[in-house]
Coordinates of N, CA and C in Angstrom, one line a residue:
M28 N 9.2 61.0 31.5 CA 9.5 61.8 31.5 C 9.4 62.9 32.7
I29 N 10.7 63.1 33.0 CA 10.8 64.2 33.9 C 11.3 65.5 33.3
S30 N 10.1 66.6 34.0 CA 10.5 67.9 34.0 C 11.9 68.7 35.2
E31 N 11.9 69.9 34.7 CA 13.1 71.2 35.2 C 12.6 70.9 36.8
C32 N 11.2 70.7 37.6 CA 11.1 70.5 38.8 C 11.9 69.2 38.9
G33 N 11.6 67.9 37.5 CA 12.0 66.6 38.3 C 10.7 65.5 38.8
C34 N 9.7 66.9 38.5 CA 8.5 66.2 38.5 C 7.8 64.6 37.4
S35 N 7.0 63.8 37.9 CA 6.8 63.4 36.4 C 6.1 64.0 35.9
C36 N 6.1 64.1 34.6 CA 4.9 64.3 33.5 C 3.8 64.3 33.4
R37 N 3.3 62.1 33.4 CA 2.0 62.1 34.0 C 1.4 62.0 35.8
G38 N 2.2 62.5 36.5 CA 1.4 62.6 37.4 C 1.6 64.1 38.4
S39 N 2.3 64.9 37.5 CA 2.0 65.9 38.4 C 1.0 67.2 37.2
L40 N 0.7 68.5 38.1 CA -0.3 69.3 37.7 C 0.8 70.2 36.7
E41 N 0.5 70.7 35.4 CA 1.1 70.9 34.5 C 2.1 70.8 33.6
E42 N 1.9 69.1 33.4 CA 2.9 68.3 33.5 C 4.2 69.0 33.9
G43 N 4.2 68.8 34.9 CA 5.9 69.0 35.7 C 5.9 70.2 35.4
K44 N 5.8 71.3 35.6 CA 6.1 72.6 35.3 C 5.8 73.4 37.1
T45 N 5.1 72.8 37.7 CA 5.1 73.6 39.2 C 5.6 72.8 40.3
C46 N 6.0 73.4 40.7 CA 6.7 72.8 41.9 C 6.8 74.1 43.2
T47 N 7.2 73.0 44.1 CA 6.6 74.4 45.6 C 8.5 74.7 45.3
P48 N 8.7 76.0 46.5 CA 10.1 76.6 46.6 C 10.5 75.3 47.0
Q49 N 10.4 74.4 47.9 CA 11.0 73.5 48.5 C 11.4 72.1 47.4
G50 N 10.9 72.7 46.2 CA 10.8 71.5 45.3 C 9.9 70.1 45.2
K51 N 9.4 70.3 45.7 CA 8.5 69.1 46.4 C 7.2 69.8 44.7
C52 N 6.5 68.2 44.2 CA 5.9 68.4 42.9 C 4.2 68.2 43.5
I53 N 3.5 69.2 42.3 CA 2.0 69.3 43.0 C 1.3 68.2 42.1
C54 N 1.1 66.8 43.0 CA 0.3 66.0 42.1 C -0.7 66.2 41.6
K55 N -1.2 65.4 40.7 CA -2.8 65.0 40.3 C -4.0 64.2 41.0
P56 N -4.7 64.6 41.2 CA -5.6 62.9 41.9 C -5.1 61.8 41.3
G57 N -4.5 60.9 42.7 CA -4.6 59.3 42.3 C -3.0 59.2 42.1
Y58 N -2.2 59.9 42.2 CA -0.8 60.3 42.3 C -0.2 60.8 43.3
A59 N 0.9 59.9 43.6 CA 1.7 60.5 45.0 C 3.4 60.5 44.6
G60 N 3.9 60.4 45.9 CA 5.6 60.8 45.9 C 6.3 62.1 45.6
D61 N 7.2 62.3 46.5 CA 7.9 63.1 45.9 C 7.7 63.9 44.4
K62 N 8.1 62.8 43.8 CA 8.3 63.6 41.9 C 6.7 63.3 41.4
C63 N 6.2 62.9 42.1 CA 4.4 62.1 41.6 C 4.1 60.9 41.0
E64 N 5.5 60.1 41.6 CA 6.0 59.3 40.7 C 5.5 57.3 40.8
K65 N 4.3 57.6 41.7 CA 3.5 56.6 42.0 C 2.1 57.2 42.2
C66 N 1.7 55.5 42.2 CA -0.6 55.9 42.8 C -0.7 56.1 43.5
T67 N -1.3 56.7 44.1 CA -1.4 56.9 45.5 C -2.3 55.6 46.4
E68 N -2.7 55.4 47.4 CA -3.9 54.2 47.3 C -4.9 53.7 47.4
G69 N -6.3 53.2 46.3 CA -6.8 52.9 45.6 C -6.8 53.3 44.5
F70 N -5.7 53.5 44.1 CA -5.6 53.7 42.7 C -4.4 52.2 42.3
Y71 N -4.6 52.7 40.9 CA -3.5 51.2 40.3 C -2.8 51.4 39.0
L72 N -1.9 51.1 38.2 CA -1.0 51.8 37.4 C -1.2 50.4 36.3
E73 N -2.2 51.1 35.2 CA -2.6 51.1 33.7 C -1.8 51.7 33.2
G74 N -2.0 50.6 31.5 CA -1.4 51.1 30.6 C 0.2 50.9 30.5
E75 N 0.9 51.5 29.3 CA 2.3 51.0 29.4 C 3.2 52.3 28.2
G76 N 4.5 52.7 29.2 CA 5.5 53.8 29.0 C 4.3 55.1 28.6
L77 N 4.1 55.6 27.4 CA 3.7 56.8 27.9 C 2.2 56.8 28.1
L78 N 1.5 55.7 27.8 CA 0.1 55.7 28.5 C -0.5 55.4 29.7
E79 N 0.2 55.2 30.1 CA 0.7 54.4 32.0 C 0.0 55.4 32.6
N80 N -1.4 55.6 33.1 CA -2.0 56.6 33.9 C -2.0 55.1 35.3
C81 N -2.7 56.0 36.8 CA -3.1 55.6 37.6 C -4.4 56.3 37.9
I82 N -5.0 54.5 38.1 CA -6.6 54.5 37.8 C -7.6 54.1 39.4
D83 N -8.2 54.9 39.1 CA -9.2 54.8 40.3 C -9.9 53.3 40.6
C84 N -9.2 52.5 42.2 CA -9.7 51.0 41.8 C -10.6 51.0 41.9
G85 N -11.7 51.7 42.6 CA -13.9 51.6 41.9 C -14.2 50.2 43.3
C86 N -13.2 49.8 44.1 CA -13.6 48.3 44.9 C -15.2 49.0 45.6
H87 N -16.2 48.3 45.9 CA -17.1 48.3 46.5 C -17.3 48.1 47.7
P88 N -17.3 49.2 48.6 CA -17.2 49.0 49.9 C -18.0 47.8 50.4
D89 N -18.6 47.7 49.8 CA -20.1 45.9 50.8 C -18.7 45.0 50.3
G90 N -18.2 44.8 49.2 CA -17.6 43.4 49.3 C -16.3 43.6 48.8
T91 N -15.7 44.9 49.8 CA -14.4 44.4 49.9 C -13.9 44.0 51.2
T92 N -12.7 43.3 51.7 CA -12.4 43.0 53.1 C -12.5 44.5 53.4
D93 N -12.9 44.1 55.0 CA -12.8 46.0 56.3 C -13.3 46.6 54.9
G94 N -13.8 47.1 54.0 CA -14.1 47.9 53.4 C -13.2 48.8 52.8
N95 N -11.9 48.0 52.5 CA -10.1 48.2 51.6 C -10.9 48.7 50.3
Q96 N -10.5 49.4 50.1 CA -10.4 50.3 48.9 C -9.5 50.5 48.0
G97 N -8.1 49.7 48.7 CA -7.4 49.6 47.9 C -7.1 48.2 46.9
C98 N -6.6 47.7 46.0 CA -6.5 46.5 44.8 C -4.6 46.6 44.7
D99 N -4.5 45.5 44.2 CA -3.0 45.0 43.9 C -2.8 45.7 42.9
A100 N -1.7 45.4 42.0 CA -0.9 46.2 40.9 C -1.6 46.1 38.7
L101 N -2.9 44.9 39.4 CA -3.6 44.4 38.4 C -5.5 45.0 38.5
G102 N -5.1 45.8 39.6 CA -6.8 46.4 39.8 C -8.0 45.9 40.8
Q103 N -7.1 44.7 41.1 CA -7.7 43.9 41.8 C -8.2 43.8 42.9
C104 N -9.3 44.1 43.6 CA -9.5 44.3 44.8 C -9.4 43.3 45.6
S105 N -9.8 43.3 47.1 CA -9.4 42.3 48.0 C -11.1 42.1 48.4
C106 N -11.7 41.0 47.7 CA -13.3 40.4 48.4 C -12.8 40.7 49.6
N107 N -14.3 40.5 49.9 CA -14.7 39.8 51.3 C -14.8 37.9 50.6
G108 N -15.5 36.7 51.9 CA -15.9 35.6 51.6 C -16.5 35.0 50.5
V109 N -17.9 35.3 50.4 CA -18.5 34.9 49.2 C -18.6 36.3 48.1
V110 N -18.2 37.0 47.9 CA -18.3 38.6 46.9 C -16.7 38.1 45.8
T111 N -16.9 38.5 43.9 CA -16.4 37.7 43.4 C -16.2 39.6 42.5
G112 N -15.6 39.5 41.8 CA -15.5 40.8 40.5 C -14.1 41.4 41.0
K113 N -13.4 41.9 39.7 CA -12.5 42.9 39.8 C -12.7 44.1 41.0
K114 N -13.7 44.6 41.0 CA -14.1 45.7 42.1 C -15.3 44.4 43.1
C115 N -15.0 43.8 43.3 CA -15.8 43.4 44.6 C -17.7 43.5 44.4
D116 N -18.3 43.0 43.4 CA -19.3 43.8 43.0 C -20.5 42.9 43.0
Q117 N -20.1 41.6 43.0 CA -21.0 40.1 42.5 C -20.8 39.7 43.3
C118 N -21.3 38.6 43.8 CA -21.8 36.8 44.4 C -21.1 35.7 43.5
K119 N -20.4 35.7 44.3 CA -19.9 34.3 43.9 C -20.9 33.3 43.3
P120 N -20.7 32.1 42.3 CA -21.2 31.8 42.0 C -22.3 30.5 43.4
G121 N -23.1 30.7 43.3 CA -24.0 29.9 44.4 C -24.2 30.8 45.7
F122 N -24.6 31.6 45.1 CA -24.4 32.5 46.1 C -25.7 34.0 45.4
Y123 N -26.4 34.4 46.2 CA -27.2 35.8 44.9 C -27.6 37.2 46.0
D124 N -27.6 38.1 45.4 CA -28.3 39.2 46.7 C -26.8 40.5 46.9
F125 N -26.0 40.6 46.4 CA -24.9 40.8 46.3 C -25.5 43.1 46.6
P126 N -25.5 43.4 48.2 CA -23.8 43.1 49.0 C -24.2 41.6 49.7
D127 N -25.6 41.0 50.1 CA -25.4 40.9 51.3 C -26.2 39.1 51.2
C128 N -25.7 38.7 49.7 CA -24.8 37.6 49.2 C -25.3 36.1 49.8
K129 N -26.4 35.5 49.6 CA -26.9 34.1 50.7 C -26.7 32.8 49.2
D130 N -26.6 32.5 50.7 CA -26.7 30.8 50.2 C -28.1 30.6 49.3
C131 N -27.7 30.2 47.5 CA -28.8 29.8 47.1 C -29.7 28.3 47.0
E132 N -29.0 27.9 48.5 CA -29.9 26.9 48.8 C -30.5 25.4 47.1
C133 N -29.7 25.2 46.4 CA -30.3 24.7 45.1 C -30.6 23.4 45.9
D134 N -31.7 22.7 45.4 CA -32.3 21.3 46.3 C -31.1 20.2 45.0
R135 N -30.0 19.2 45.6 CA -29.0 18.3 45.2 C -29.3 18.0 44.3
D136 N -30.2 17.2 44.7 CA -31.4 16.3 43.4 C -32.4 17.0 42.4
G137 N -32.6 18.3 43.3 CA -33.9 18.4 41.8 C -33.4 19.4 41.1
A138 N -31.9 20.4 41.3 CA -31.7 21.5 39.8 C -30.5 20.9 39.5
V139 N -30.1 21.5 38.4 CA -29.2 21.7 37.2 C -28.1 21.9 38.5
N140 N -27.4 22.5 39.0 CA -26.0 22.8 39.4 C -26.5 23.5 41.1
S141 N -25.4 24.3 41.3 CA -25.6 25.1 43.0 C -25.8 26.5 42.1
V142 N -26.2 26.7 41.1 CA -26.0 28.2 40.8 C -27.3 28.8 40.4
C143 N -27.8 29.6 41.1 CA -29.2 30.4 41.1 C -28.5 31.8 40.3
N144 N -30.0 32.2 39.8 CA -30.1 33.7 39.5 C -30.1 34.6 40.5
D145 N -29.6 36.6 40.2 CA -29.9 37.3 41.1 C -31.0 37.1 42.0
Q146 N -31.9 36.5 41.4 CA -33.1 36.8 42.3 C -33.2 35.3 43.8
G147 N -32.4 34.7 43.2 CA -32.5 33.1 44.1 C -33.0 32.0 43.6
I148 N -33.1 32.4 42.2 CA -33.9 31.3 41.5 C -32.8 30.0 40.6
C149 N -33.0 28.7 41.5 CA -32.4 27.8 40.7 C -33.1 26.7 39.3
K150 N -31.7 26.7 38.7 CA -32.3 25.9 37.2 C -32.8 24.6 37.5
C151 N -34.1 24.5 37.5 CA -34.6 22.9 37.8 C -34.2 22.2 36.7
K152 N -34.1 20.4 37.4 CA -33.7 19.7 36.2 C -35.1 19.2 35.3
E153 N -35.7 18.5 34.0 CA -37.0 18.0 33.7 C -37.5 17.8 34.6
G154 N -38.9 17.7 34.5 CA -40.2 17.6 35.5 C -39.9 18.5 37.3
I155 N -38.9 19.6 37.4 CA -38.9 19.7 38.7 C -39.0 21.2 38.8
E156 N -39.7 21.9 39.8 CA -39.8 23.2 39.5 C -39.7 23.6 41.0
G157 N -39.9 24.8 41.5 CA -39.6 25.3 42.9 C -38.4 26.6 42.8
D158 N -38.6 27.3 43.4 CA -36.7 28.6 43.2 C -36.0 27.5 43.9
R159 N -36.1 26.4 44.5 CA -35.0 25.7 44.6 C -35.4 24.2 44.0
C160 N -35.9 24.0 43.4 CA -35.6 23.0 42.3 C -36.6 22.0 43.8
S161 N -37.8 21.7 44.5 CA -37.5 20.4 45.7 C -38.6 20.3 45.0
R162 N -39.4 20.2 44.5 CA -40.7 19.3 44.1 C -41.4 19.1 42.4
C163 N -41.4 18.2 42.3 CA -42.3 18.1 41.0 C -43.5 18.9 40.5
K164 N -42.8 19.0 39.2 CA -44.1 19.9 38.4 C -45.3 19.2 38.1
P165 N -46.5 19.6 38.4 CA -47.6 19.3 38.3 C -47.6 18.1 37.0
G166 N -48.7 17.0 36.9 CA -48.4 15.8 36.3 C -47.2 15.0 35.9
F167 N -46.7 15.5 37.4 CA -44.9 14.6 38.0 C -45.0 14.3 38.7
S168 N -44.4 12.9 39.2 CA -43.9 12.8 40.4 C -43.1 11.9 41.0
G169 N -42.8 11.9 42.4 CA -42.1 10.6 42.5 C -40.6 11.6 43.0
F170 N -40.3 12.9 43.4 CA -40.1 13.7 43.9 C -37.8 13.0 44.4
P171 N -36.8 12.7 44.0 CA -36.3 13.6 43.0 C -36.7 13.1 41.5
N172 N -37.0 12.1 40.9 CA -37.5 11.3 39.7 C -38.1 12.0 38.7
C173 N -39.4 12.4 39.2 CA -39.9 13.4 38.7 C -40.5 12.5 37.9
L174 N -41.1 11.6 37.9 CA -41.7 10.2 36.6 C -43.1 11.5 35.4
P175 N -43.5 11.1 34.9 CA -44.5 11.4 34.5 C -45.6 11.1 34.8
E176 N -47.1 11.4 35.7 CA -47.9 10.5 36.2 C -48.5 10.0 34.5
T177 N -49.2 8.7 34.8 CA -49.6 8.4 33.9 C -51.4 7.7 34.7
G178 N -52.2 8.4 33.9 CA -53.7 8.2 34.0 C -54.2 7.2 34.0
T179 N -55.3 7.0 35.0 CA -55.8 5.8 34.9 C -57.0 5.5 34.2
S180 N -57.4 4.5 33.8 CA -58.8 5.0 32.7 C -60.0 3.8 33.1

């Protein structure tokens, strides 16, 4: 919807009723353009029709490429290497300790998979233990098969 000044009612102050003597609209935070009809860098358009609004991308500066706070039209920030999430605020599977994202280094033979929790602890197969799943539990032997030990009498 356009006001008397020709400003976007959604993006300009006072629903587009205020503009400079030169006809330039005064935009709300997050809006840009002569008529406040588009989003500024670091914002994206969300919603449909009359419910459209420019929303802050909210990109995490430590997780984005070169600290870039911009995002695409769907609000997806541009994440660096091993970082993921809409706002680039978490490590990809197989990594932990955001924003420093370290490789989980789960033992390929002892762990269920290469994914660890937020503390870097891997999920181990039956009979195996350790943060990286690299040794048999007490009472088991023969890593990586880790079979129960049989007592001798």
